[in-house]
Amino acid sequence: MTEAVQPLTARRSGPIIGRVRVPGDKSISHRALILGAMTVGETVITGLLEGEDVHRTAAAMRALGARVTRGEDGVWRVRGVGVGGFAEPAAPLDFGNSGTGCRLAMGAVTGSPVTVTFDGDASLRSRPMARVLDPLSRMGLRTLDVAENGRLPLTVKGPAELYPIDYEPPVASAQLKSAVLLAGLAAPGETTVTEAEATRDHTERMLKAFGAKITVKPHGEGRRITLHGQPELEPVHVQVPADPSSAAFPLVAALIVPGSELILEAVMTNPLRTGLLATLREMGASIETLAVNADGGEEIAELRIKAGPLKGVEVPAARAPSMIDEYPVLAVAAAFAEGQTVMRGLSELRVKESDRLEATAAMLRANGIAVDIEGDDMIVTGAGHAAGGGMVTTHMDHRIAMSALVMGLGSEQPVAVDDAAFIATSFPGFTGLMRSLGADLG
Ligand code: S3P
C-alpha cells in the first residue's frame, strides 16, 4: 500500500463552497465485513469505505475462508462461514495501519479453533494489544507468541471450548468492547460487557440487525450489554452511511476559511459520534441541520456549514468517547477561535495511529499556535488566525495529515505535511474532494 512518501502542502484558499458526500463510515465498514464473514449466506454491503484499512479487513476475511467480492456497481458481497467456522489462514494477517480491523478480527477468530498470526505496519506494531488479549484469554484464547509489551506481531489459537465472560473494560474503547462481543458470539450462554462510559455502539446495532439476541441497558453513565451466544445470524443488506469522522475535515475547513458555505450530505449522526458537532456549536459555529433521515439502522443528517467567528470552550472529559478521533481537527478549529479551548481527559489519544496528543500539539506549535499539555488535558490558545509556515510530521497518522492540511487552508503561510499517503487508509479521494470545494492543495 502506502509505500511511497507523499509530501503535500495546503495554501490559504478562497471560500470552501459546494455540496459533497464523504466516503462511508470506517467503523461500520469493518464491522459489516467481519459480521458478514461470520454469517452463513450472502451479506450485501453498499457504500462500503474503500480505504486501505477496510481493504485489509476484507483480505483478512478472505484468508479466513469467507468469499468477499466487489461488483462493478461498487456493491460488496460477503459469503460467510458461520460463527466458529473460520479456516486457518495460510499466512499472517496483515492489518496495515488499522487498529479497528485488527482488534475486531482478534475477537472474531477467538471462536474458531485455528491458529492465526496478526501483524501490521510500524504504527500498528507500536499500539497496545494486551488490552484485547486480556479478556479474550479469559474466554479461552491462547497466546502462542507475542512481541514485547503485548504488541504485534502476535500469534493466537482459538480454543475448542469458549467461556462467556462478564467484562468491565478498563478503558472506554469500542474496539475492546466489540472484540469481546464478537468472541461472545461463539460462547455458550451470556457474554456481558459493562461500560463505565458509553462508546460507539455500531457493533451492538449491527448484531441486532443480523438477528443476534442482544440487550443494551443504561448503567450509570454507561451501558450494560448482554449478548446471548451461538445465535443463528441472518445475512442482511448493510447500507454504510457517510463517516462523520471524515466529514469533520471539510466541515472545519468551511468554518475557518472566510466566506465558506458547505453542504455535507447524509452524515451519520449516531449520538455516540456527534461530540464534535456539539463542541463546535458551543464554540459558535454555524452548523445547521437541514434534513434528518435514517440509513441502514443509523441516523443521518444533511448539514449546512457557514464560516464565522469561533470562541474557545471547555470540552469535558466525558465527551471524549463521542469525538475521540476528532480532537486533532478540533484543535485546528480551536487555533482559529478567540481564547482558550481546554480539552480534558485525552489519555486514549496517546495510543492511536500516533501519539496524537503530542502530534497534535507539535502540529499547532509548528504553525505558531500556543499549546500546553497538562497531564491528559490539552489547552490551545487561539487568536482568531494562524501564522502557518510549518512542516508537520504526520507519524503515519491519516488524521494528523488531514488536520494539518485543513489548517493550511486558513493560515497566513502554507502548511506542509511530510507524508499524505496514509490519508488513503480512511479517506480515499480526500485531496480531490477538497480541491473540488476550492481548497488549494498541491
Ligand atoms: C473505533 C473505535 C475507536 C476509534 C477508532 C474506531 C471503532 O477506537 O478511535 O478510529 O470502530 O470501534 P477505541 O475503541 O480504541 O477508542
PDB file of N, CA, C and O in Angstrom, residues 133-172:
ATOM      1  N   LEU A 133      -6.101  -8.883  24.274  1.00  0.00           N
ATOM      2  CA  LEU A 133      -5.753 -10.273  24.603  1.00  0.00           C
ATOM      3  C   LEU A 133      -6.244 -10.639  25.998  1.00  0.00           C
ATOM      4  O   LEU A 133      -6.636 -11.789  26.238  1.00  0.00           O
ATOM      5  N   ASP A 134      -6.239  -9.695  26.919  1.00  0.00           N
ATOM      6  CA  ASP A 134      -6.657  -9.952  28.315  1.00  0.00           C
ATOM      7  C   ASP A 134      -8.028 -10.616  28.401  1.00  0.00           C
ATOM      8  O   ASP A 134      -8.139 -11.750  28.849  1.00  0.00           O
ATOM      9  N   PRO A 135      -9.104  -9.908  27.974  1.00  0.00           N
ATOM     10  CA  PRO A 135     -10.416 -10.546  28.089  1.00  0.00           C
ATOM     11  C   PRO A 135     -10.563 -11.769  27.183  1.00  0.00           C
ATOM     12  O   PRO A 135     -11.219 -12.742  27.558  1.00  0.00           O
ATOM     13  N   LEU A 136      -9.927 -11.730  25.999  1.00  0.00           N
ATOM     14  CA  LEU A 136     -10.070 -12.875  25.088  1.00  0.00           C
ATOM     15  C   LEU A 136      -9.397 -14.118  25.691  1.00  0.00           C
ATOM     16  O   LEU A 136      -9.883 -15.248  25.513  1.00  0.00           O
ATOM     17  N   SER A 137      -8.291 -13.928  26.439  1.00  0.00           N
ATOM     18  CA  SER A 137      -7.651 -15.063  27.117  1.00  0.00           C
ATOM     19  C   SER A 137      -8.587 -15.635  28.171  1.00  0.00           C
ATOM     20  O   SER A 137      -8.683 -16.849  28.331  1.00  0.00           O
ATOM     21  N   ARG A 138      -9.290 -14.725  28.859  1.00  0.00           N
ATOM     22  CA  ARG A 138     -10.244 -15.221  29.877  1.00  0.00           C
ATOM     23  C   ARG A 138     -11.347 -16.047  29.216  1.00  0.00           C
ATOM     24  O   ARG A 138     -11.947 -16.916  29.839  1.00  0.00           O
ATOM     25  N   MET A 139     -11.614 -15.785  27.956  1.00  0.00           N
ATOM     26  CA  MET A 139     -12.642 -16.558  27.241  1.00  0.00           C
ATOM     27  C   MET A 139     -12.070 -17.853  26.670  1.00  0.00           C
ATOM     28  O   MET A 139     -12.806 -18.673  26.133  1.00  0.00           O
ATOM     29  N   GLY A 140     -10.743 -18.006  26.727  1.00  0.00           N
ATOM     30  CA  GLY A 140     -10.144 -19.274  26.290  1.00  0.00           C
ATOM     31  C   GLY A 140      -9.090 -19.137  25.195  1.00  0.00           C
ATOM     32  O   GLY A 140      -8.423 -20.107  24.847  1.00  0.00           O
ATOM     33  N   LEU A 141      -8.911 -17.937  24.633  1.00  0.00           N
ATOM     34  CA  LEU A 141      -7.921 -17.757  23.563  1.00  0.00           C
ATOM     35  C   LEU A 141      -6.514 -17.985  24.122  1.00  0.00           C
ATOM     36  O   LEU A 141      -6.179 -17.479  25.198  1.00  0.00           O
ATOM     37  N   ARG A 142      -5.691 -18.743  23.387  1.00  0.00           N
ATOM     38  CA  ARG A 142      -4.306 -18.960  23.832  1.00  0.00           C
ATOM     39  C   ARG A 142      -3.361 -18.089  23.017  1.00  0.00           C
ATOM     40  O   ARG A 142      -3.460 -18.037  21.796  1.00  0.00           O
ATOM     41  N   THR A 143      -2.461 -17.404  23.716  1.00  0.00           N
ATOM     42  CA  THR A 143      -1.454 -16.606  23.018  1.00  0.00           C
ATOM     43  C   THR A 143      -0.211 -17.468  22.860  1.00  0.00           C
ATOM     44  O   THR A 143       0.404 -17.842  23.854  1.00  0.00           O
ATOM     45  N   LEU A 144       0.152 -17.793  21.625  1.00  0.00           N
ATOM     46  CA  LEU A 144       1.314 -18.656  21.390  1.00  0.00           C
ATOM     47  C   LEU A 144       2.589 -17.832  21.316  1.00  0.00           C
ATOM     48  O   LEU A 144       3.663 -18.301  21.656  1.00  0.00           O
ATOM     49  N   ASP A 145       2.440 -16.593  20.858  1.00  0.00           N
ATOM     50  CA  ASP A 145       3.625 -15.769  20.671  1.00  0.00           C
ATOM     51  C   ASP A 145       3.172 -14.311  20.606  1.00  0.00           C
ATOM     52  O   ASP A 145       2.143 -14.018  19.998  1.00  0.00           O
ATOM     53  N   VAL A 146       3.927 -13.427  21.238  1.00  0.00           N
ATOM     54  CA  VAL A 146       3.573 -12.010  21.171  1.00  0.00           C
ATOM     55  C   VAL A 146       4.836 -11.175  21.346  1.00  0.00           C
ATOM     56  O   VAL A 146       5.725 -11.548  22.112  1.00  0.00           O
ATOM     57  N   ALA A 147       4.921 -10.065  20.617  1.00  0.00           N
ATOM     58  CA  ALA A 147       6.102  -9.194  20.737  1.00  0.00           C
ATOM     59  C   ALA A 147       6.084  -8.511  22.101  1.00  0.00           C
ATOM     60  O   ALA A 147       5.084  -8.521  22.810  1.00  0.00           O
ATOM     61  N   GLU A 148       7.231  -7.897  22.413  1.00  0.00           N
ATOM     62  CA  GLU A 148       7.408  -7.258  23.723  1.00  0.00           C
ATOM     63  C   GLU A 148       6.271  -6.292  24.057  1.00  0.00           C
ATOM     64  O   GLU A 148       5.757  -5.610  23.175  1.00  0.00           O
ATOM     65  N   ASN A 149       5.915  -6.229  25.318  1.00  0.00           N
ATOM     66  CA  ASN A 149       4.872  -5.316  25.810  1.00  0.00           C
ATOM     67  C   ASN A 149       3.508  -5.552  25.171  1.00  0.00           C
ATOM     68  O   ASN A 149       2.727  -4.608  25.019  1.00  0.00           O
ATOM     69  N   GLY A 150       3.236  -6.793  24.778  1.00  0.00           N
ATOM     70  CA  GLY A 150       1.911  -7.091  24.238  1.00  0.00           C
ATOM     71  C   GLY A 150       1.649  -6.382  22.913  1.00  0.00           C
ATOM     72  O   GLY A 150       0.565  -5.846  22.690  1.00  0.00           O
ATOM     73  N   ARG A 151       2.640  -6.367  22.039  1.00  0.00           N
ATOM     74  CA  ARG A 151       2.492  -5.704  20.727  1.00  0.00           C
ATOM     75  C   ARG A 151       2.447  -6.743  19.606  1.00  0.00           C
ATOM     76  O   ARG A 151       2.773  -7.910  19.799  1.00  0.00           O
ATOM     77  N   LEU A 152       2.112  -6.286  18.390  1.00  0.00           N
ATOM     78  CA  LEU A 152       2.202  -7.121  17.200  1.00  0.00           C
ATOM     79  C   LEU A 152       3.675  -7.274  16.816  1.00  0.00           C
ATOM     80  O   LEU A 152       4.468  -6.392  17.144  1.00  0.00           O
ATOM     81  N   PRO A 153       4.045  -8.348  16.099  1.00  0.00           N
ATOM     82  CA  PRO A 153       3.178  -9.443  15.662  1.00  0.00           C
ATOM     83  C   PRO A 153       2.850 -10.396  16.819  1.00  0.00           C
ATOM     84  O   PRO A 153       3.667 -10.559  17.722  1.00  0.00           O
ATOM     85  N   LEU A 154       1.685 -11.009  16.743  1.00  0.00           N
ATOM     86  CA  LEU A 154       1.316 -11.986  17.763  1.00  0.00           C
ATOM     87  C   LEU A 154       0.552 -13.135  17.116  1.00  0.00           C
ATOM     88  O   LEU A 154      -0.095 -12.975  16.082  1.00  0.00           O
ATOM     89  N   THR A 155       0.674 -14.297  17.755  1.00  0.00           N
ATOM     90  CA  THR A 155       0.009 -15.499  17.243  1.00  0.00           C
ATOM     91  C   THR A 155      -0.901 -16.063  18.328  1.00  0.00           C
ATOM     92  O   THR A 155      -0.481 -16.203  19.480  1.00  0.00           O
ATOM     93  N   VAL A 156      -2.133 -16.334  17.947  1.00  0.00           N
ATOM     94  CA  VAL A 156      -3.104 -16.866  18.915  1.00  0.00           C
ATOM     95  C   VAL A 156      -3.734 -18.139  18.364  1.00  0.00           C
ATOM     96  O   VAL A 156      -3.711 -18.392  17.155  1.00  0.00           O
ATOM     97  N   LYS A 157      -4.305 -18.917  19.293  1.00  0.00           N
ATOM     98  CA  LYS A 157      -5.018 -20.132  18.882  1.00  0.00           C
ATOM     99  C   LYS A 157      -6.370 -20.138  19.573  1.00  0.00           C
ATOM    100  O   LYS A 157      -6.457 -19.974  20.800  1.00  0.00           O
ATOM    101  N   GLY A 158      -7.411 -20.295  18.783  1.00  0.00           N
ATOM    102  CA  GLY A 158      -8.761 -20.350  19.337  1.00  0.00           C
ATOM    103  C   GLY A 158      -8.968 -21.657  20.077  1.00  0.00           C
ATOM    104  O   GLY A 158      -8.418 -22.689  19.688  1.00  0.00           O
ATOM    105  N   PRO A 159      -9.737 -21.640  21.157  1.00  0.00           N
ATOM    106  CA  PRO A 159      -9.934 -22.846  21.966  1.00  0.00           C
ATOM    107  C   PRO A 159     -10.993 -23.774  21.364  1.00  0.00           C
ATOM    108  O   PRO A 159     -11.820 -23.336  20.558  1.00  0.00           O
ATOM    109  N   ALA A 160     -10.967 -25.035  21.795  1.00  0.00           N
ATOM    110  CA  ALA A 160     -12.019 -25.963  21.389  1.00  0.00           C
ATOM    111  C   ALA A 160     -13.327 -25.546  22.067  1.00  0.00           C
ATOM    112  O   ALA A 160     -14.415 -25.677  21.509  1.00  0.00           O
ATOM    113  N   GLU A 161     -13.181 -25.002  23.275  1.00  0.00           N
ATOM    114  CA  GLU A 161     -14.382 -24.604  24.019  1.00  0.00           C
ATOM    115  C   GLU A 161     -14.177 -23.179  24.554  1.00  0.00           C
ATOM    116  O   GLU A 161     -13.120 -22.867  25.098  1.00  0.00           O
ATOM    117  N   LEU A 162     -15.209 -22.371  24.405  1.00  0.00           N
ATOM    118  CA  LEU A 162     -15.081 -20.957  24.765  1.00  0.00           C
ATOM    119  C   LEU A 162     -15.936 -20.663  26.006  1.00  0.00           C
ATOM    120  O   LEU A 162     -16.986 -21.267  26.191  1.00  0.00           O
ATOM    121  N   TYR A 163     -15.478 -19.733  26.847  1.00  0.00           N
ATOM    122  CA  TYR A 163     -16.262 -19.370  28.038  1.00  0.00           C
ATOM    123  C   TYR A 163     -16.828 -17.970  27.863  1.00  0.00           C
ATOM    124  O   TYR A 163     -16.091 -17.050  27.519  1.00  0.00           O
ATOM    125  N   PRO A 164     -18.106 -17.789  28.177  1.00  0.00           N
ATOM    126  CA  PRO A 164     -18.638 -16.418  28.181  1.00  0.00           C
ATOM    127  C   PRO A 164     -18.092 -15.682  29.406  1.00  0.00           C
ATOM    128  O   PRO A 164     -17.788 -16.323  30.411  1.00  0.00           O
ATOM    129  N   ILE A 165     -17.906 -14.384  29.319  1.00  0.00           N
ATOM    130  CA  ILE A 165     -17.427 -13.633  30.490  1.00  0.00           C
ATOM    131  C   ILE A 165     -18.337 -12.442  30.779  1.00  0.00           C
ATOM    132  O   ILE A 165     -19.139 -12.029  29.939  1.00  0.00           O
ATOM    133  N   ASP A 166     -18.156 -11.935  31.993  1.00  0.00           N
ATOM    134  CA  ASP A 166     -18.832 -10.712  32.420  1.00  0.00           C
ATOM    135  C   ASP A 166     -17.704  -9.692  32.539  1.00  0.00           C
ATOM    136  O   ASP A 166     -16.873  -9.792  33.438  1.00  0.00           O
ATOM    137  N   TYR A 167     -17.645  -8.744  31.613  1.00  0.00           N
ATOM    138  CA  TYR A 167     -16.423  -7.946  31.446  1.00  0.00           C
ATOM    139  C   TYR A 167     -16.679  -6.458  31.643  1.00  0.00           C
ATOM    140  O   TYR A 167     -17.656  -5.916  31.139  1.00  0.00           O
ATOM    141  N   GLU A 168     -15.757  -5.825  32.375  1.00  0.00           N
ATOM    142  CA  GLU A 168     -15.809  -4.360  32.529  1.00  0.00           C
ATOM    143  C   GLU A 168     -14.531  -3.794  31.931  1.00  0.00           C
ATOM    144  O   GLU A 168     -13.469  -3.879  32.540  1.00  0.00           O
ATOM    145  N   PRO A 169     -14.587  -3.213  30.721  1.00  0.00           N
ATOM    146  CA  PRO A 169     -13.359  -2.693  30.107  1.00  0.00           C
ATOM    147  C   PRO A 169     -12.714  -1.617  30.983  1.00  0.00           C
ATOM    148  O   PRO A 169     -13.414  -0.741  31.504  1.00  0.00           O
ATOM    149  N   PRO A 170     -11.374  -1.695  31.166  1.00  0.00           N
ATOM    150  CA  PRO A 170     -10.685  -0.698  31.991  1.00  0.00           C
ATOM    151  C   PRO A 170     -10.538   0.651  31.298  1.00  0.00           C
ATOM    152  O   PRO A 170     -10.201   1.642  31.942  1.00  0.00           O
ATOM    153  N   VAL A 171     -10.739   0.691  29.983  1.00  0.00           N
ATOM    154  CA  VAL A 171     -10.693   1.958  29.234  1.00  0.00           C
ATOM    155  C   VAL A 171     -11.952   2.051  28.374  1.00  0.00           C
ATOM    156  O   VAL A 171     -12.530   1.028  28.005  1.00  0.00           O
ATOM    157  N   ALA A 172     -12.357   3.307  28.068  1.00  0.00           N
ATOM    158  CA  ALA A 172     -13.517   3.495  27.182  1.00  0.00           C
ATOM    159  C   ALA A 172     -13.058   3.193  25.762  1.00  0.00           C
ATOM    160  O   ALA A 172     -12.379   4.007  25.142  1.00  0.00           O
TER     161      ALA A 172
END
